[in-house]
CSV table of C-alpha atoms in Angstrom, one decimal:
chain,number,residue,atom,x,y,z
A,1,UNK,CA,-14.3,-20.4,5.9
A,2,UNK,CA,-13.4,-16.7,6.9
A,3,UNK,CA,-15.9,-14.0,6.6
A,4,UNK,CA,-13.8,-12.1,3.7
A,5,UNK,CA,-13.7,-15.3,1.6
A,6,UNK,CA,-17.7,-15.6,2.9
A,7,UNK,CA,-18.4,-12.2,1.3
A,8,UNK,CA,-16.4,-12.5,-1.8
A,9,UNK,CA,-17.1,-15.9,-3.5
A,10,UNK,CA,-14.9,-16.2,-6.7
A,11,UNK,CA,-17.9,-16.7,-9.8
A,12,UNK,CA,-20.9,-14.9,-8.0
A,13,UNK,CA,-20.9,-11.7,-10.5
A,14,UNK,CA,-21.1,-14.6,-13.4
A,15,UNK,CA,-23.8,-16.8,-11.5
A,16,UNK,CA,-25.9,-13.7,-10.9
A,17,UNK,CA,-25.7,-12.4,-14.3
A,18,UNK,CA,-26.2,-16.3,-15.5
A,19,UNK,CA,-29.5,-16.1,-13.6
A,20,UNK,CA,-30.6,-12.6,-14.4
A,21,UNK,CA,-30.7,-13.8,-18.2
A,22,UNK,CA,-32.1,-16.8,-17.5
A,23,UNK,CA,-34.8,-15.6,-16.0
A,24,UNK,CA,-35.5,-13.1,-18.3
A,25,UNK,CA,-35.3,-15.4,-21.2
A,26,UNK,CA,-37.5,-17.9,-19.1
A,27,UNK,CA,-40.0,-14.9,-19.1
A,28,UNK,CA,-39.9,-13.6,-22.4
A,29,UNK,CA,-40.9,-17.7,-24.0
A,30,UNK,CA,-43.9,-17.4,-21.7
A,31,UNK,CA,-44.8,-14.4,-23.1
A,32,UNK,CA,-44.0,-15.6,-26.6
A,33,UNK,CA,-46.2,-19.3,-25.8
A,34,UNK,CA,-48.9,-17.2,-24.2
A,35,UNK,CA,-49.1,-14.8,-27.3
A,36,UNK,CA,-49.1,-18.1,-30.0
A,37,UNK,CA,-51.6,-20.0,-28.2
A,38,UNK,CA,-53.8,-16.8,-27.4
A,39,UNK,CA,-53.7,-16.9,-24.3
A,40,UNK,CA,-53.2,-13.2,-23.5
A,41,UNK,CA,-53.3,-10.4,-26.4
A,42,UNK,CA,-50.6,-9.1,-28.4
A,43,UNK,CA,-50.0,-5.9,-25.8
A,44,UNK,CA,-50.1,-7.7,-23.0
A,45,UNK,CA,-47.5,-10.0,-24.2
A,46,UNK,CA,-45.4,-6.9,-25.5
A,47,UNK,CA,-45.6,-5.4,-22.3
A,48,UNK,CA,-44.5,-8.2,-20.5
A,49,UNK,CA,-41.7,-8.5,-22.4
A,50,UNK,CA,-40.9,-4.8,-22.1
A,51,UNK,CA,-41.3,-5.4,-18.2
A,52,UNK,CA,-39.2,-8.4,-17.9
A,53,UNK,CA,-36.3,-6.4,-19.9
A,54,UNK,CA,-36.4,-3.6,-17.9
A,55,UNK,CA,-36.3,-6.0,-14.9
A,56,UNK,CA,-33.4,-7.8,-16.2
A,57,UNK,CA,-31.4,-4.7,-17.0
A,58,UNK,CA,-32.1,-3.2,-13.3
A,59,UNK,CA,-31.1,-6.4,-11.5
A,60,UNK,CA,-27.4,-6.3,-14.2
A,61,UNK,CA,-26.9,-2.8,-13.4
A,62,UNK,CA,-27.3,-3.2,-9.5
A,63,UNK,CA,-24.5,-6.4,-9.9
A,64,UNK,CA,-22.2,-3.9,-11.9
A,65,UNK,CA,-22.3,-1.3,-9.0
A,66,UNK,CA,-19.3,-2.5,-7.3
A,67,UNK,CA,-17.4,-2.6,-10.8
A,68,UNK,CA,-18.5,0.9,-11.1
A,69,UNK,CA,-17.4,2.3,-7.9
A,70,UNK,CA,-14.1,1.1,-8.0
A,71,UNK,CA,-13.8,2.8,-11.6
A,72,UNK,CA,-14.5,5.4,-10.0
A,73,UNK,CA,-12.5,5.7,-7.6
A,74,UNK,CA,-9.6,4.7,-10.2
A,75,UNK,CA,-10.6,7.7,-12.7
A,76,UNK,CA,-10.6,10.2,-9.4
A,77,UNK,CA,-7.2,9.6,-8.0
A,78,UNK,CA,-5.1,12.2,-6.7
A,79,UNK,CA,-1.8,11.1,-6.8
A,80,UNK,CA,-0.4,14.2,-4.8
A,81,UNK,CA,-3.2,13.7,-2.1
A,82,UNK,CA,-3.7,9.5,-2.2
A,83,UNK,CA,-6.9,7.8,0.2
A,84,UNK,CA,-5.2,4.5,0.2
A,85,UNK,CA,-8.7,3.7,2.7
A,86,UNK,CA,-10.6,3.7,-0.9
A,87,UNK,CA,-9.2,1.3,-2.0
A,88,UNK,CA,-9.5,-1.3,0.8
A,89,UNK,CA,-11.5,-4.3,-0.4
A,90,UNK,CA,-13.5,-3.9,3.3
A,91,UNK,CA,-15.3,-0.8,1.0
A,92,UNK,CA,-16.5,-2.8,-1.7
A,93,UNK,CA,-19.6,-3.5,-1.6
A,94,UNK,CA,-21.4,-7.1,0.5
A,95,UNK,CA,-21.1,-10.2,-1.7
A,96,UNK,CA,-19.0,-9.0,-4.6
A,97,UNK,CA,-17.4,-11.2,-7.0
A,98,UNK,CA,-13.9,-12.2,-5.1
A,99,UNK,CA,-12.3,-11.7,-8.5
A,100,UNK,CA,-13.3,-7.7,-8.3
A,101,UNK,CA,-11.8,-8.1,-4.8
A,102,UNK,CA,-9.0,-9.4,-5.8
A,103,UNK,CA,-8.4,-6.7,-8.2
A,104,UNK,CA,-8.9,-4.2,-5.5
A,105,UNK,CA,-6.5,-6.0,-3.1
A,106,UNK,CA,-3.8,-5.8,-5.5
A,107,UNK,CA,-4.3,-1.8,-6.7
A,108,UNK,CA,-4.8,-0.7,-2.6
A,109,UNK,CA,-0.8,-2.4,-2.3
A,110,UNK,CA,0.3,-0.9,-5.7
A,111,UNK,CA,-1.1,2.3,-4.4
A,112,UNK,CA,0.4,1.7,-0.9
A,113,UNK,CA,4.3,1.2,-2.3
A,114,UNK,CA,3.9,4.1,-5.2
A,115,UNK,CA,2.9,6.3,-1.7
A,116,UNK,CA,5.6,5.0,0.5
A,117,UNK,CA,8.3,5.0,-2.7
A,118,UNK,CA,7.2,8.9,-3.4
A,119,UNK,CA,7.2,9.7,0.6
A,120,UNK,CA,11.1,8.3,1.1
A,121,UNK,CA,12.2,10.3,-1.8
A,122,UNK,CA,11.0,13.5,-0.7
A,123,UNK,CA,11.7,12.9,2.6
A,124,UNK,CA,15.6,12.1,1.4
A,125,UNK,CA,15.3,15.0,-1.1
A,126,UNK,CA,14.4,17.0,1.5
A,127,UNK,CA,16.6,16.2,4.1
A,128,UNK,CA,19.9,15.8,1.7
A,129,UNK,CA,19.3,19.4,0.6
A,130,UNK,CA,18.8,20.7,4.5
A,131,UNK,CA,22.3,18.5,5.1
A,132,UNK,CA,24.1,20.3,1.7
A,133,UNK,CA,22.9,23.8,3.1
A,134,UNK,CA,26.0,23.8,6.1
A,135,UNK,CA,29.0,23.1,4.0
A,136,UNK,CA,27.6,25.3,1.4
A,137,UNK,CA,27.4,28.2,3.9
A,138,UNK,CA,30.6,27.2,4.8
A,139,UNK,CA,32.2,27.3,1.9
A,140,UNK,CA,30.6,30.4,0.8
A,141,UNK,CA,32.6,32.1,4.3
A,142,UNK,CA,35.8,30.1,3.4
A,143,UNK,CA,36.3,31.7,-0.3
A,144,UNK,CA,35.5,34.9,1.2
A,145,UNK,CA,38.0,34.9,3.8
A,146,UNK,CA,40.4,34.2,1.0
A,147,UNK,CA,39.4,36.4,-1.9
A,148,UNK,CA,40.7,39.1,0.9
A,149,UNK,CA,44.2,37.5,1.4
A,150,UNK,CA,46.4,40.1,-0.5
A,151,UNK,CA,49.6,37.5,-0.8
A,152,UNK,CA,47.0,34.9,-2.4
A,153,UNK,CA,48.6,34.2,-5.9
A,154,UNK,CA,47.2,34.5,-9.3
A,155,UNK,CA,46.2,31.0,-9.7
A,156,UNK,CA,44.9,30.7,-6.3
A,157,UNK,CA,42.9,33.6,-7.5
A,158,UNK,CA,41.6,31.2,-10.6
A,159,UNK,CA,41.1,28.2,-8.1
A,160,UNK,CA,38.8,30.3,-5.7
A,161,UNK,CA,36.7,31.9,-8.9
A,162,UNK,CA,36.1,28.1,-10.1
A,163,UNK,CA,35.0,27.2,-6.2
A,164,UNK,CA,32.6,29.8,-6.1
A,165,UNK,CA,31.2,29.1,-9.6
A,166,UNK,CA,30.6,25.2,-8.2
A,167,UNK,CA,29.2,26.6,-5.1
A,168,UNK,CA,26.1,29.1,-6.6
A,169,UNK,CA,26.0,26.1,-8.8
A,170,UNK,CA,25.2,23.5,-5.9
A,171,UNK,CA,23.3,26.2,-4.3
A,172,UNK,CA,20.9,26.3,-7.1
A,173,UNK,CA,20.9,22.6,-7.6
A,174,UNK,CA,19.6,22.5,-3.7
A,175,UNK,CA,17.1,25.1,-4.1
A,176,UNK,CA,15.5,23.3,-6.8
A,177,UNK,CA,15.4,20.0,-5.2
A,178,UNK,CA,14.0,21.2,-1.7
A,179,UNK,CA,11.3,22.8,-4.3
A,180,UNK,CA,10.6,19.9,-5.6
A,181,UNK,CA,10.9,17.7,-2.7
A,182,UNK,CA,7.9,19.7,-1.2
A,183,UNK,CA,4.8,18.2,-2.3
A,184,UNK,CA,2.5,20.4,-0.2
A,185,UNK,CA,4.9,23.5,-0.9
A,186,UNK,CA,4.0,25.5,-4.4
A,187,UNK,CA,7.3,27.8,-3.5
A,188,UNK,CA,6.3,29.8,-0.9
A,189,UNK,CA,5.3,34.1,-1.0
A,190,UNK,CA,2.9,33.7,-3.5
A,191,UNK,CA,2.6,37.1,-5.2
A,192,UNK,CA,2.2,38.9,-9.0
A,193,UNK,CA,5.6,39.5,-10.0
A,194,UNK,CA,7.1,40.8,-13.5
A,195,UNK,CA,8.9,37.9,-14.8
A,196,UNK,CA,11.3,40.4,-16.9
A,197,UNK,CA,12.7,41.7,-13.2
A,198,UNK,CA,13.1,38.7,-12.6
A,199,UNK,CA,14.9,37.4,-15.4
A,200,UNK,CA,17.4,40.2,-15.2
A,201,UNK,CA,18.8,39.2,-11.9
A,202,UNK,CA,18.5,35.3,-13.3
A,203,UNK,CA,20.6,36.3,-16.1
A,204,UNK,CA,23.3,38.1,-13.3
A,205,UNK,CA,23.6,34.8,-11.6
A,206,UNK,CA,24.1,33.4,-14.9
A,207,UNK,CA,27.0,36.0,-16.0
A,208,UNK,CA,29.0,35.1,-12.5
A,209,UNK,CA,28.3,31.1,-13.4
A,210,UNK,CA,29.9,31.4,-16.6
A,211,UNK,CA,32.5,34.2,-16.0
A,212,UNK,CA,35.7,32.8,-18.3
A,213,UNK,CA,33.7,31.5,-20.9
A,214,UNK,CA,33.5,33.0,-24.0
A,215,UNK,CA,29.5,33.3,-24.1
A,216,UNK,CA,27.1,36.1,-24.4
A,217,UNK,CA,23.8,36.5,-22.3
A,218,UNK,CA,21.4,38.8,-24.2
A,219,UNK,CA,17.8,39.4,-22.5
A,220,UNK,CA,15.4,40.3,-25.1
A,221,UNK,CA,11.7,41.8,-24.5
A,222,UNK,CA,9.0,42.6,-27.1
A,223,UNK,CA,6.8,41.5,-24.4
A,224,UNK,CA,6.3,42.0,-20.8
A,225,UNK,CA,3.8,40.6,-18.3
A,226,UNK,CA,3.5,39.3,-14.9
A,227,UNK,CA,2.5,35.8,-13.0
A,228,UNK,CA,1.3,35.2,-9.8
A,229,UNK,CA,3.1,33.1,-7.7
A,230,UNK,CA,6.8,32.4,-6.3
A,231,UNK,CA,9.3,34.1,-8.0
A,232,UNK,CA,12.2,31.8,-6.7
A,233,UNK,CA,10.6,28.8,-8.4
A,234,UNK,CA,10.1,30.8,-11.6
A,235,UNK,CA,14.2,32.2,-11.3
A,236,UNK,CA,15.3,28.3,-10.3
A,237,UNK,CA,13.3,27.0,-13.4
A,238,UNK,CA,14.9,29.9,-15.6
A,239,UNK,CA,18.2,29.6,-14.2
A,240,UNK,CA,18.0,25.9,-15.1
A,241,UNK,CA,17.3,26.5,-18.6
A,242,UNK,CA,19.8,29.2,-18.9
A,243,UNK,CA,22.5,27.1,-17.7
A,244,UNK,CA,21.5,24.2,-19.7
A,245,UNK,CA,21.6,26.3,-22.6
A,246,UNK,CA,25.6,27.9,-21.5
A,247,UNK,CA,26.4,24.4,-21.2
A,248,UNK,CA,25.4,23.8,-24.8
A,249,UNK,CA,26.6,26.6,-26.4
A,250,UNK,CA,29.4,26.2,-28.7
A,251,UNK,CA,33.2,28.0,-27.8
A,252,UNK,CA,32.4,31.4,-29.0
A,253,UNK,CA,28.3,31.4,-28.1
A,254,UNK,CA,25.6,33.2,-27.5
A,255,UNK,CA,22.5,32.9,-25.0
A,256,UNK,CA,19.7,34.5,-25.6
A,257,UNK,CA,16.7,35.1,-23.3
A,258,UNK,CA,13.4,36.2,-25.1
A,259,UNK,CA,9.9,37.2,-23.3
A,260,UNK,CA,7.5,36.8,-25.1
A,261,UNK,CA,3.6,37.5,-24.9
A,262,UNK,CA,3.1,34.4,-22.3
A,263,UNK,CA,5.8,32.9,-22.8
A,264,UNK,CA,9.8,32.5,-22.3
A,265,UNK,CA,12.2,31.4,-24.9
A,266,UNK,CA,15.6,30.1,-24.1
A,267,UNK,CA,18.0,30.2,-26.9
A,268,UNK,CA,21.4,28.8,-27.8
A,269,UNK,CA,23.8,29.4,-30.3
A,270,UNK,CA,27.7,29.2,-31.3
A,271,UNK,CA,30.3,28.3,-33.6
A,272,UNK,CA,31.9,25.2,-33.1
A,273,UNK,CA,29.4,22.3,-33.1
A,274,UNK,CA,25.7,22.0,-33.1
A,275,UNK,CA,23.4,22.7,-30.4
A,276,UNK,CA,20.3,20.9,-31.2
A,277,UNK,CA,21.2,17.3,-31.5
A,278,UNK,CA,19.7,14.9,-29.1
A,279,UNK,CA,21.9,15.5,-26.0
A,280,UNK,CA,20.4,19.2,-26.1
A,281,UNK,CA,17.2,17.4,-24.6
A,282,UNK,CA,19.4,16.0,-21.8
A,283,UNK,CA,21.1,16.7,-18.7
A,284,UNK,CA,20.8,17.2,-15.0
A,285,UNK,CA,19.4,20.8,-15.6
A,286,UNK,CA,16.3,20.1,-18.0
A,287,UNK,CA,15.6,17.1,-15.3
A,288,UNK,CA,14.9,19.5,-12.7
A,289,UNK,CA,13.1,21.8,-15.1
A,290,UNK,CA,10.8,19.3,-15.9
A,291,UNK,CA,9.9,18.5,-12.9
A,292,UNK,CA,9.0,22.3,-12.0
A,293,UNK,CA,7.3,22.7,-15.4
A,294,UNK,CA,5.1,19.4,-14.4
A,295,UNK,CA,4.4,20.6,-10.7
A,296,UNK,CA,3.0,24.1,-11.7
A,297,UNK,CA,1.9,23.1,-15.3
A,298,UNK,CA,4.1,25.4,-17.0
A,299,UNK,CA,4.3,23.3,-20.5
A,300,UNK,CA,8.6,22.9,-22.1
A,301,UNK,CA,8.9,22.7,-25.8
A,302,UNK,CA,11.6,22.1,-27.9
A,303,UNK,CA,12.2,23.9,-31.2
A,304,UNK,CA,15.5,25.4,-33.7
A,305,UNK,CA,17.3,23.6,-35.9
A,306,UNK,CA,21.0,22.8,-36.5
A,307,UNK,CA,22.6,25.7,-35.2
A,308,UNK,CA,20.5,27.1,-32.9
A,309,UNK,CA,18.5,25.1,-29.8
A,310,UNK,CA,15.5,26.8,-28.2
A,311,UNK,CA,13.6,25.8,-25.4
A,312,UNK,CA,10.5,27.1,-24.6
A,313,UNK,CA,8.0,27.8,-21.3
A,314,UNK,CA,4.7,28.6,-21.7
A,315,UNK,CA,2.4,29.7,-18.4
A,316,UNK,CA,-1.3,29.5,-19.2
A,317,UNK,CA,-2.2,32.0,-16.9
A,318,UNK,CA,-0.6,35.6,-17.0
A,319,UNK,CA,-1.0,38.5,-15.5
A,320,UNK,CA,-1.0,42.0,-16.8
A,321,UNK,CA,1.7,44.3,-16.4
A,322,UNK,CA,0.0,47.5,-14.7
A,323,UNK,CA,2.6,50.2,-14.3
């Protein structure tokens, strides 16, 4: 027999706690026989009984320890900083109940894939974003070099607007995914930083990604206050949700940005279809802006009806504007 199975026998938690009872029940009839036949007074057999129930419950809780600790560690995991070591069954405890081992065994390589799973995706996240950065840079040069070619015709003209649109599209796509493939990395030149300023050059990215459509981008402020931390992550989430919102907006539409006290409200509206059927919750953009939301717990909600959508970001923690 090895010394794990030794240490962990399958039943012992059951046998000890069959025992503890037993003994205590043993006790308390003693007490009970010595009160009827007067052998000992009435307070001495209360006391007993007091003492062997106190006993009993001390021995119980000292068997439950192990069941405890591992609950513990359960209820304080940190799935951003995982101690897979916690959950070895080496750390439970001498002679606990194979059973609880067991149960430990099989979390410590649940734990152990979810880790691994999470640590190849951010390391391809991260390195499929360094790898896009090149051609992207590339490309950027190329359509430069040809936006000055004077003999370049009208339609190439077209062609090469549509290229660049893709390309600060892809660039923002890439910036939001080497943001979120850094787990360690809250976004870098953390700082207080007005979030209207930063919305207006959000919403001058935006203009260029939808130059030819028929959409207008209207920032509105009643309110105006600051947050501390990275402003890119706070203009990739925006830009997100802006160009979720252009991509929803009907032919003739309208975009509206709205800061509010604490909050930012992206809204979309247009004549043609509806805007706030179920697809409005979907796409590649609100994906990433979930993620962002989750990672610095800045809460989306939905809200509008049928011909307006609105999505909305809250940030628990503002700062005040000080000018």
């Amino acid at each position: 027999m090895s010394s794990s199975s030794a240490a962990f026998r399958r039943g012992a938690f059951h046998r000890r706690l069959v025992l503890i009872f037993g003994l205590q029940l043993v006790a308390v009839v003693i007490a009970c026989l010595m009160g009827f036949y007067d052998v000992a007074p009435p307070l001495a057999v209360l006391a007993l009984i007091v003492i062997t129930s106190v006993l009993a419950w001390l021995a119980a809780r000292r068997q439950w320890r192990p069941v405890s600790a591992l609950a513990r560690v359960i209820s304080g995991w940190n799935e951003q900083q995982p101690d897979l070591d916690s959950l070895e069954p080496q750390r439970l405890p001498r002679h606990s109940d194979a059973d609880l081992a067991e149960l430990a065994r099989g979390l410590h390589v649940f734990a152990s894939r979810v880790a691994d799973y999470n640590q190849r995706e951010r390391y391809f996240t991260r390195d499929a974003s360094h790898e896009l950065r090149s051609p992207l840079t590339i490309i950027k040069m190329s359509t430069d070099m040809l936006s000055d070619e004077p003999a370049l015709s009208e339609s190439g003209q077209r062609s090469l607007g549509r290229i660049r649109r893709a390309t600060r599209e892809l660039e923002a796509v890439v910036e939001s995914l080497l943001i979120l493939a850094r787990e360690s990395d809250n976004g870098q030149g953390e700082h207080d930083f007005v979030v209207n300023d930063v919305l207006r050059r959000v919403l001058e990215d935006a203009r260029e990604g939808l130059h030819g459509r028929a959409i207008t981008l209207q920032l509105d402020e009643p309110a105006r206050f600051a947050l501390h931390g990275a402003p890119r992550v706070f203009a990739v989430l925006c830009g997100q949700l802006v160009r979720h919102a252009g991509q929803h907006a009907a032919g003739q539409g309208k975009v509206k940005i709205s800061v509010l006290p604490g909050a930012v409200e992206v809204s979309s509206s247009g004549i043609g279809r509806a805007t706030n059927d179920a697809s409005h919750e979907q796409g590649f953009e609100l994906a990433i802006a979930r993620r962002i939301s989750e990672r610095f717990a800045w809460p989306l909600e939905w809200g509008g009806d049928d011909h307006e959508g609105i999505i909305r970001v809250r940030f628990p923690h503002t700062v005040p504007v000080t000018e």
